Coordinates of C-alpha atoms and ligand atoms in Angstrom, one line a residue:
M17 CA 28.1 232.4 -54.4
G18 CA 24.5 232.1 -55.7
I19 CA 22.6 235.0 -57.2
M20 CA 20.5 235.5 -54.0
E21 CA 23.7 235.9 -51.9
D22 CA 25.2 238.2 -54.5
N23 CA 22.1 240.4 -54.4
A24 CA 21.9 240.4 -50.6
R25 CA 25.5 241.5 -50.6
L26 CA 24.8 244.3 -53.1
E27 CA 21.9 245.5 -51.0
E28 CA 24.0 245.5 -47.9
Q29 CA 26.9 247.3 -49.5
D30 CA 24.5 249.9 -51.0
K31 CA 23.3 250.7 -47.5
R32 CA 26.8 250.7 -46.1
Y33 CA 28.4 252.9 -48.7
I34 CA 25.9 255.1 -50.5
W35 CA 24.2 258.3 -49.6
H36 CA 21.3 258.7 -52.0
P37 CA 20.2 262.1 -53.4
F38 CA 16.9 263.7 -52.2
T39 CA 16.4 260.7 -49.9
Q40 CA 15.8 260.3 -46.2
M41 CA 18.4 257.7 -45.6
K42 CA 16.7 256.4 -42.4
D43 CA 13.8 255.4 -44.6
W44 CA 16.1 254.0 -47.2
L45 CA 17.9 251.9 -44.7
D46 CA 14.6 250.3 -43.6
E47 CA 13.6 249.3 -47.1
K48 CA 14.8 246.8 -49.6
P49 CA 16.5 248.8 -52.4
V50 CA 15.7 248.1 -56.0
I51 CA 19.0 247.7 -57.7
I52 CA 18.9 248.0 -61.5
S53 CA 21.1 245.8 -63.5
G54 CA 19.8 246.3 -67.0
G55 CA 17.0 247.5 -69.2
G56 CA 15.9 248.2 -72.7
G57 CA 13.4 250.4 -74.4
C58 CA 11.0 251.8 -71.7
F59 CA 11.9 249.0 -69.2
L60 CA 14.3 248.6 -66.4
E61 CA 15.3 245.3 -64.9
D62 CA 16.5 244.7 -61.4
V63 CA 19.0 242.2 -60.1
Y64 CA 16.2 239.6 -59.5
G65 CA 15.0 239.9 -63.1
N66 CA 11.9 241.9 -62.2
R67 CA 10.9 244.3 -65.0
Y68 CA 9.6 247.9 -64.4
L69 CA 8.2 250.4 -66.8
D70 CA 10.3 253.6 -66.5
G71 CA 7.4 256.1 -66.0
V72 CA 9.7 259.0 -65.1
S73 CA 12.3 258.6 -67.8
S74 CA 15.0 257.9 -65.2
L75 CA 14.2 261.3 -63.6
W76 CA 13.2 263.1 -66.8
V77 CA 16.3 262.4 -68.8
N78 CA 15.5 259.5 -71.1
I79 CA 14.0 260.3 -74.5
H80 CA 14.3 257.4 -76.9
G81 CA 14.4 254.5 -74.4
H82 CA 17.3 252.6 -72.8
R83 CA 19.9 250.7 -74.9
K84 CA 18.9 252.6 -78.0
K85 CA 21.0 251.0 -80.7
E86 CA 22.1 254.2 -82.4
I87 CA 23.1 256.0 -79.2
D88 CA 25.0 252.9 -77.9
E89 CA 26.8 252.7 -81.2
A90 CA 27.6 256.4 -81.3
I91 CA 29.2 256.2 -77.9
R92 CA 31.2 253.0 -78.8
E93 CA 32.4 254.6 -82.0
Q94 CA 33.5 257.8 -80.2
L95 CA 35.4 255.5 -77.7
D96 CA 37.5 254.3 -80.6
H97 CA 38.7 257.9 -81.0
I98 CA 38.9 259.5 -77.5
G99 CA 36.9 259.4 -74.3
H100 CA 37.6 262.8 -72.9
T101 CA 39.7 265.8 -73.6
T102 CA 39.5 269.3 -72.2
M103 CA 37.7 272.3 -73.7
L104 CA 40.1 274.7 -71.9
G105 CA 42.5 275.6 -74.7
L106 CA 41.4 272.7 -76.9
S107 CA 38.3 271.7 -78.9
N108 CA 36.9 268.4 -80.0
I109 CA 35.0 267.1 -83.0
P110 CA 31.6 266.0 -81.4
A111 CA 31.5 269.2 -79.3
I112 CA 31.9 271.4 -82.5
K113 CA 29.3 269.4 -84.5
L114 CA 26.8 269.4 -81.6
A115 CA 27.1 273.2 -81.1
E116 CA 26.4 273.8 -84.7
R117 CA 23.5 271.4 -84.6
L118 CA 21.9 273.0 -81.5
V119 CA 22.2 276.5 -82.9
R120 CA 20.5 275.4 -86.1
L121 CA 17.7 273.7 -84.1
I122 CA 17.0 276.9 -82.1
Q123 CA 17.1 279.1 -85.2
R124 CA 14.7 276.8 -86.9
S125 CA 12.1 277.6 -84.3
P126 CA 9.6 280.0 -85.6
A127 CA 10.1 283.1 -83.6
G128 CA 10.0 286.9 -83.7
S129 CA 12.7 289.0 -85.0
R130 CA 15.0 288.7 -82.0
P131 CA 18.4 287.1 -82.8
S132 CA 18.5 283.5 -81.4
P133 CA 21.1 282.4 -79.0
N134 CA 24.0 281.1 -81.0
K135 CA 27.1 280.7 -78.7
V136 CA 27.2 277.4 -76.9
F137 CA 28.9 277.1 -73.5
Y138 CA 29.2 273.5 -72.4
S139 CA 29.0 272.2 -68.9
D140 CA 27.8 268.9 -67.4
N141 CA 24.5 269.1 -65.6
G142 CA 21.4 271.3 -65.4
S143 CA 22.5 273.1 -62.2
T144 CA 25.8 274.2 -63.8
A145 CA 24.0 275.2 -67.0
V146 CA 22.1 277.6 -64.8
E147 CA 25.1 278.8 -62.8
V148 CA 26.8 279.6 -66.1
A149 CA 23.7 281.6 -67.3
L150 CA 23.5 283.6 -64.0
K151 CA 27.2 284.5 -64.0
M152 CA 27.2 285.3 -67.7
A153 CA 24.2 287.6 -67.2
F154 CA 25.8 289.3 -64.2
Q155 CA 29.1 289.9 -66.0
Y156 CA 27.4 291.0 -69.2
W157 CA 26.1 294.1 -67.5
I158 CA 29.5 294.9 -66.0
H159 CA 30.9 294.8 -69.5
K160 CA 28.1 297.0 -70.8
G161 CA 29.5 299.6 -68.4
K162 CA 26.4 299.6 -66.3
E163 CA 26.1 299.7 -62.5
A164 CA 26.5 296.1 -61.3
R165 CA 23.2 294.3 -61.4
T166 CA 23.4 292.1 -58.3
S167 CA 19.9 290.6 -58.3
F168 CA 17.7 288.3 -60.4
L169 CA 14.0 288.0 -60.8
S170 CA 12.7 284.4 -60.4
L171 CA 9.4 282.7 -59.7
R172 CA 7.9 281.1 -56.6
N173 CA 7.7 277.3 -57.2
G174 CA 10.6 277.6 -59.6
Y175 CA 13.4 275.1 -59.6
H176 CA 16.8 275.5 -61.3
G177 CA 19.0 273.0 -59.7
D178 CA 20.7 272.3 -56.3
T179 CA 24.0 274.3 -56.4
L180 CA 23.8 277.5 -54.4
G181 CA 23.3 280.0 -57.3
A182 CA 20.6 277.8 -58.7
V183 CA 19.0 277.5 -55.3
S184 CA 19.1 281.3 -54.9
V185 CA 16.8 281.6 -57.9
G186 CA 14.7 278.6 -56.8
G187 CA 11.4 279.0 -55.1
I188 CA 10.5 275.7 -53.5
D189 CA 10.6 276.3 -49.7
I190 CA 10.7 272.7 -48.7
F191 CA 14.0 272.2 -50.7
H192 CA 15.4 275.7 -50.5
S193 CA 14.6 277.4 -47.2
T194 CA 17.3 275.6 -45.1
F195 CA 20.0 277.2 -47.2
A196 CA 18.5 280.7 -47.1
P197 CA 21.3 282.2 -45.1
L198 CA 23.8 281.3 -47.8
L199 CA 21.9 282.6 -50.8
F200 CA 22.0 285.9 -52.7
K201 CA 18.9 288.1 -52.7
T202 CA 16.4 287.8 -55.6
H203 CA 13.1 289.2 -56.4
K204 CA 10.3 286.6 -56.5
A205 CA 7.3 286.9 -58.8
P206 CA 4.1 284.9 -58.4
S207 CA 4.0 281.4 -59.8
P208 CA 1.7 281.1 -62.8
Y209 CA -0.2 278.4 -60.9
C210 CA -3.8 278.8 -61.9
Y211 CA -5.1 276.0 -59.7
R212 CA -3.7 277.7 -56.6
C213 CA -3.5 281.3 -57.7
E214 CA -1.7 283.3 -55.1
L215 CA -3.5 286.4 -56.3
D216 CA -6.9 284.7 -56.0
A217 CA -7.6 285.4 -59.6
A218 CA -9.0 283.2 -62.3
Y219 CA -7.7 282.7 -65.9
P220 CA -8.6 284.1 -68.4
G221 CA -10.6 286.8 -66.6
C222 CA -7.6 287.8 -64.6
G223 CA -5.8 289.0 -67.8
L224 CA -2.6 287.4 -66.3
S225 CA -2.4 289.4 -63.1
C226 CA 0.7 287.3 -62.2
L227 CA 2.4 289.1 -65.1
R228 CA 1.3 292.5 -63.7
K229 CA 3.0 291.6 -60.4
M230 CA 6.1 290.8 -62.3
E231 CA 5.9 294.1 -64.0
E232 CA 5.5 295.9 -60.7
I233 CA 8.8 294.4 -59.5
L234 CA 10.5 295.3 -62.8
S235 CA 9.3 298.8 -62.9
E236 CA 10.8 299.4 -59.5
H237 CA 13.9 297.3 -59.6
A238 CA 14.9 296.7 -63.2
A239 CA 18.2 298.6 -62.8
E240 CA 19.5 296.0 -60.3
I241 CA 18.1 292.9 -62.0
A242 CA 20.5 291.2 -64.4
A243 CA 17.9 288.7 -65.7
V244 CA 14.6 287.1 -65.3
I245 CA 14.9 283.3 -65.1
V246 CA 11.9 281.0 -65.9
E247 CA 11.1 277.5 -66.7
P248 CA 9.2 277.9 -69.9
L249 CA 5.6 276.6 -69.8
V250 CA 6.1 274.0 -67.0
Q251 CA 7.4 274.6 -63.5
T252 CA 8.5 271.0 -63.3
A253 CA 9.9 270.3 -59.8
G254 CA 7.4 272.8 -58.4
G255 CA 4.7 270.3 -59.1
M256 CA 4.3 270.1 -62.9
I257 CA 2.7 273.6 -62.9
V258 CA 1.6 274.5 -66.4
S259 CA 1.5 278.2 -67.1
P260 CA -1.6 279.7 -68.8
P261 CA -1.4 280.6 -72.5
G262 CA 0.3 284.0 -73.0
Y263 CA 2.3 283.9 -69.9
L264 CA 5.6 283.0 -71.4
G265 CA 5.2 285.5 -74.2
G266 CA 4.3 288.1 -71.6
V267 CA 7.5 287.4 -69.7
R268 CA 9.5 288.0 -72.9
R269 CA 7.8 291.3 -73.6
L270 CA 8.4 292.5 -70.0
C271 CA 12.1 291.6 -70.3
T272 CA 12.4 293.5 -73.5
N273 CA 10.5 296.5 -72.3
Y274 CA 12.4 296.8 -69.0
G275 CA 15.8 296.0 -70.6
V276 CA 16.7 292.9 -68.6
L277 CA 17.9 289.6 -70.0
M278 CA 15.6 286.6 -70.2
I279 CA 17.0 283.2 -69.2
A280 CA 15.0 280.2 -70.3
D281 CA 15.7 277.1 -68.3
E282 CA 14.7 274.3 -70.6
V283 CA 16.6 271.7 -68.7
A284 CA 13.4 269.7 -68.1
T285 CA 11.2 271.0 -71.0
G286 CA 13.7 270.7 -73.8
F287 CA 14.0 267.9 -76.3
G288 CA 10.4 267.3 -77.1
R289 CA 8.8 266.8 -73.7
T290 CA 6.2 269.5 -74.3
G291 CA 5.4 268.3 -77.8
R292 CA 7.7 270.7 -79.5
M293 CA 11.5 270.5 -79.5
F294 CA 11.7 273.4 -77.1
A295 CA 8.9 274.8 -74.9
C296 CA 9.7 278.4 -76.0
E297 CA 8.5 277.5 -79.5
H298 CA 4.9 277.2 -78.3
E299 CA 4.8 281.0 -77.8
G300 CA 7.3 282.0 -80.3
V301 CA 9.7 283.2 -77.6
T302 CA 13.4 283.7 -78.1
P303 CA 15.3 283.9 -74.8
D304 CA 18.7 285.7 -74.4
I305 CA 20.2 282.7 -72.7
L306 CA 18.9 279.1 -73.0
C307 CA 19.8 276.3 -70.6
L308 CA 19.7 272.7 -71.8
S309 CA 20.6 269.4 -70.1
K310 CA 18.6 266.3 -69.0
G311 CA 17.3 265.0 -72.4
I312 CA 20.2 266.4 -74.4
T313 CA 22.1 263.0 -74.6
G314 CA 18.9 261.0 -74.7
G315 CA 19.5 260.4 -71.0
Y316 CA 22.8 258.6 -71.4
L317 CA 25.5 260.9 -70.1
P318 CA 25.9 264.1 -68.2
L319 CA 26.1 267.1 -70.5
A320 CA 24.7 270.6 -70.5
A321 CA 24.7 273.6 -72.7
T322 CA 24.1 277.3 -71.9
I323 CA 23.5 279.1 -75.2
A324 CA 23.8 282.9 -75.3
T325 CA 23.2 285.5 -78.0
E326 CA 26.0 286.9 -80.0
E327 CA 25.3 290.2 -78.3
I328 CA 26.1 288.7 -74.9
H329 CA 29.1 286.8 -76.1
D330 CA 30.6 289.8 -77.8
A331 CA 30.3 291.9 -74.7
F332 CA 33.1 289.6 -73.3
L333 CA 35.5 290.4 -76.1
G334 CA 38.4 292.5 -75.3
E335 CA 42.2 292.7 -74.9
F336 CA 43.6 289.9 -72.7
R337 CA 44.7 292.4 -70.0
E338 CA 41.2 293.9 -69.8
L339 CA 40.1 290.7 -68.0
K340 CA 36.8 290.5 -69.8
T341 CA 37.2 286.8 -70.0
F342 CA 34.4 284.6 -68.7
F343 CA 36.3 282.8 -65.9
H344 CA 34.2 279.7 -65.6
G345 CA 34.6 276.1 -66.7
H346 CA 34.3 272.5 -65.6
S347 CA 36.6 269.5 -65.9
Y348 CA 34.2 267.5 -68.1
T349 CA 32.9 270.4 -70.2
G350 CA 32.0 269.4 -73.7
N351 CA 32.8 265.7 -73.1
P352 CA 33.1 264.0 -76.5
L353 CA 31.2 260.9 -75.4
G354 CA 28.3 263.0 -74.2
C355 CA 28.3 265.1 -77.4
A356 CA 28.4 262.0 -79.5
A357 CA 25.4 260.6 -77.7
A358 CA 23.6 264.0 -78.1
L359 CA 24.3 264.0 -81.9
A360 CA 22.9 260.5 -82.1
C361 CA 19.9 261.6 -80.1
L362 CA 19.1 264.5 -82.5
D363 CA 19.5 262.1 -85.5
I364 CA 16.8 259.9 -84.0
F365 CA 14.5 262.9 -83.6
E366 CA 14.8 263.5 -87.3
R367 CA 15.0 260.0 -88.7
E368 CA 12.1 258.6 -86.6
K369 CA 10.1 261.8 -86.8
I370 CA 9.6 261.6 -83.0
L371 CA 7.8 264.9 -82.6
E372 CA 5.4 264.2 -85.4
G373 CA 4.5 260.9 -83.7
L374 CA 3.7 262.3 -80.3
G375 CA 0.1 263.3 -81.0
P376 CA -1.7 260.0 -80.2
K377 CA 0.4 259.5 -77.0
I378 CA -0.4 263.0 -75.8
G379 CA -4.0 262.3 -76.7
M380 CA -4.1 259.2 -74.6
L381 CA -2.5 260.9 -71.7
E382 CA -5.0 263.8 -71.9
D383 CA -8.0 261.4 -72.1
F384 CA -6.7 259.8 -68.9
L385 CA -6.2 263.1 -67.2
R386 CA -9.7 264.2 -68.0
E387 CA -10.9 261.0 -66.2
A388 CA -8.5 261.3 -63.4
V389 CA -9.7 264.8 -62.4
K390 CA -13.1 263.2 -61.6
F391 CA -11.6 261.2 -58.8
D392 CA -12.7 262.3 -55.3
H393 CA -9.2 263.3 -54.3
V394 CA -7.7 264.6 -57.5
G395 CA -7.8 268.4 -57.4
D396 CA -6.1 269.1 -60.7
A397 CA -4.7 267.1 -63.5
R398 CA -2.5 269.0 -66.0
N399 CA 0.0 268.4 -68.7
K400 CA 1.9 270.0 -71.5
G401 CA 2.8 267.4 -74.1
L402 CA 4.1 264.2 -72.4
M403 CA 4.8 265.9 -69.0
A404 CA 1.9 265.6 -66.6
G405 CA 1.0 266.0 -62.9
I406 CA -1.9 264.8 -60.9
E407 CA -2.4 266.9 -57.8
L408 CA -3.9 264.9 -54.9
V409 CA -6.0 266.9 -52.4
K410 CA -7.6 266.0 -49.1
E411 CA -10.7 268.1 -49.8
K412 CA -11.7 268.7 -53.4
A413 CA -14.1 271.5 -52.7
T414 CA -11.7 273.6 -50.6
K415 CA -8.5 272.4 -52.4
E416 CA -7.2 271.6 -48.9
P417 CA -3.9 269.7 -49.5
Y418 CA -3.0 266.5 -47.8
P419 CA -0.5 267.1 -45.1
W420 CA 2.8 266.4 -46.8
E421 CA 3.9 264.1 -44.0
E422 CA 1.2 261.6 -45.1
K423 CA 3.3 260.9 -48.2
R424 CA 0.2 260.4 -50.4
G425 CA 2.3 260.8 -53.6
W426 CA 4.7 258.2 -52.3
R427 CA 1.8 255.8 -51.6
V428 CA 0.9 256.0 -55.3
C429 CA 4.5 255.4 -56.3
N430 CA 4.8 252.4 -54.0
Y431 CA 1.7 250.9 -55.4
A432 CA 3.0 251.4 -58.9
R433 CA 6.3 249.8 -58.0
D434 CA 4.5 246.8 -56.6
H435 CA 2.8 246.6 -60.0
G436 CA 5.9 247.0 -62.1
V437 CA 6.0 250.7 -62.7
I438 CA 8.6 253.2 -61.5
I439 CA 7.4 256.7 -60.9
R440 CA 8.4 259.4 -58.4
P441 CA 6.1 262.0 -56.9
L442 CA 6.6 265.7 -56.1
G443 CA 4.9 266.0 -52.7
N444 CA 1.2 265.5 -53.4
V445 CA 1.7 265.6 -57.2
V446 CA 2.0 262.4 -59.1
V447 CA 4.4 263.0 -62.0
I448 CA 3.9 261.2 -65.3
M449 CA 6.9 261.7 -67.7
P450 CA 7.6 258.6 -69.8
P451 CA 10.3 258.4 -72.5
L452 CA 9.0 260.0 -75.7
S453 CA 9.5 256.6 -77.3
I454 CA 6.9 254.8 -75.2
G455 CA 4.4 252.8 -77.2
L456 CA 0.7 253.2 -76.8
E457 CA 0.3 249.8 -75.2
D458 CA 2.9 250.6 -72.5
L459 CA 1.5 254.1 -72.0
D460 CA -1.9 252.6 -71.5
R461 CA -0.5 250.2 -68.9
L462 CA 1.4 253.0 -67.2
L463 CA -1.8 255.1 -66.9
K464 CA -3.9 252.2 -65.7
V465 CA -1.4 251.4 -62.9
I466 CA -1.2 255.1 -61.9
G467 CA -5.1 255.4 -61.9
E468 CA -5.3 252.3 -59.6
G469 CA -2.5 253.7 -57.5
V470 CA -4.3 257.0 -57.0
A471 CA -7.5 255.2 -56.1
S472 CA -5.7 253.0 -53.6
A473 CA -3.6 255.8 -52.0
T474 CA -6.6 258.1 -51.5
A475 CA -9.2 255.5 -50.5
Ligands
LIG514 C1 16.6 269.1 -63.2 C2 16.6 270.5 -63.4 C3 17.7 271.3 -63.2 C4 19.0 270.8 -62.6 O1 19.6 269.8 -63.3 P1 20.6 268.8 -62.7 O2 21.2 268.1 -63.8 O3 19.8 267.9 -61.8 O4 21.6 269.6 -61.9 C5 17.7 272.7 -63.5 N1 16.5 273.2 -64.0 C6 15.5 272.5 -64.3 C7 14.3 273.1 -64.9 C8 15.4 271.1 -64.0 O5 14.3 270.4 -64.2

């Protein structure tokens, strides 16, 4: 069979056998799927040999590019030892080394006097990292001998994954409202979304009135709230919503003052995306529990870590019969291949001084955003580091959004795909999140295509 027949067959089989995530399959079945067969650096290649710039880091996971030699080699080398072994009752070498490395990284962050999280609980994706954090926080208060704290405080527009616990603390109606009857009750604080402030306030004159709302909830309900969970600095899936300076530090202060735990979900913001290794570093914040995944393996393999403070860990210590054990775990917890990839990923951060080299890239992105916001149908263009969002609006003066059914964000992405760039929108927000390794020339091309795509989709 020729290559064209092979490809046609793959397309047919994809449609026959696969149900894609976050995808209206009726639309998918009507379209010609792009099937990736290879790649390298910031590029992906499809089965026809077309090349695409990976403008969303393969859904926010890729850090150092595809087929990065050192990560490839680290995985191959680990394969010569063992592919997988359980963490239930056993340990493994890469998992131990990575835990030590992660804890050192967090401690290195300049922060206040709070003890940093230093006990690493592995799982295999961002949602499970969050489930672990929620269950840990809940059980912690039981062990402290307190009345059970059955609720959490989370934010509107927040996103923490798609499993039911993570959805319970989520705040994106379009994804989450269907499942409302299945969810546990949480308290919802305002999203720190300055462009569309739900309190009709304006930063900095507002003095962070969204935090005052959070404080009102805590002052009334702290005794039933196990933890506050936030995405530090950027509510990513909510639309790349960047919180104003002081907000994150304010959340930390409120958690401390009201005696509730703080969970920082850095699944998206971790590993350099915001310009620092972790977003919490920007405001010198130390959470009680830190959730990591996505970029942890450089975007190669599914791995996650929920890192808790010693204080939380020690509350679970007890005699066997006391049943203080944390009864939670996953089959692929602490997978040695994933941990080996993660160690190689961290080595690259150090050896290639990745964070130190981000300045010019962030500068180019910010120059572009300053121009983009002048477009007739761009209401807001925002970023933190190399994570950015361009919010398209129907009416700039009134901020009236485009009806979401018009799929304006998708029109930009379709334009980009036709011009060799893969991006994926969040409703009316065009997301820009290239691998940190992107070169200035490729970044320039990515931004040009996105600029043209926005002009074309809003013409
Ligand atoms: C992607 C994401 C998750 C969920 O991670 P999965 O690996 O997709 O389950 C959780 N929290 C944040 C902030 C995320 O961006």
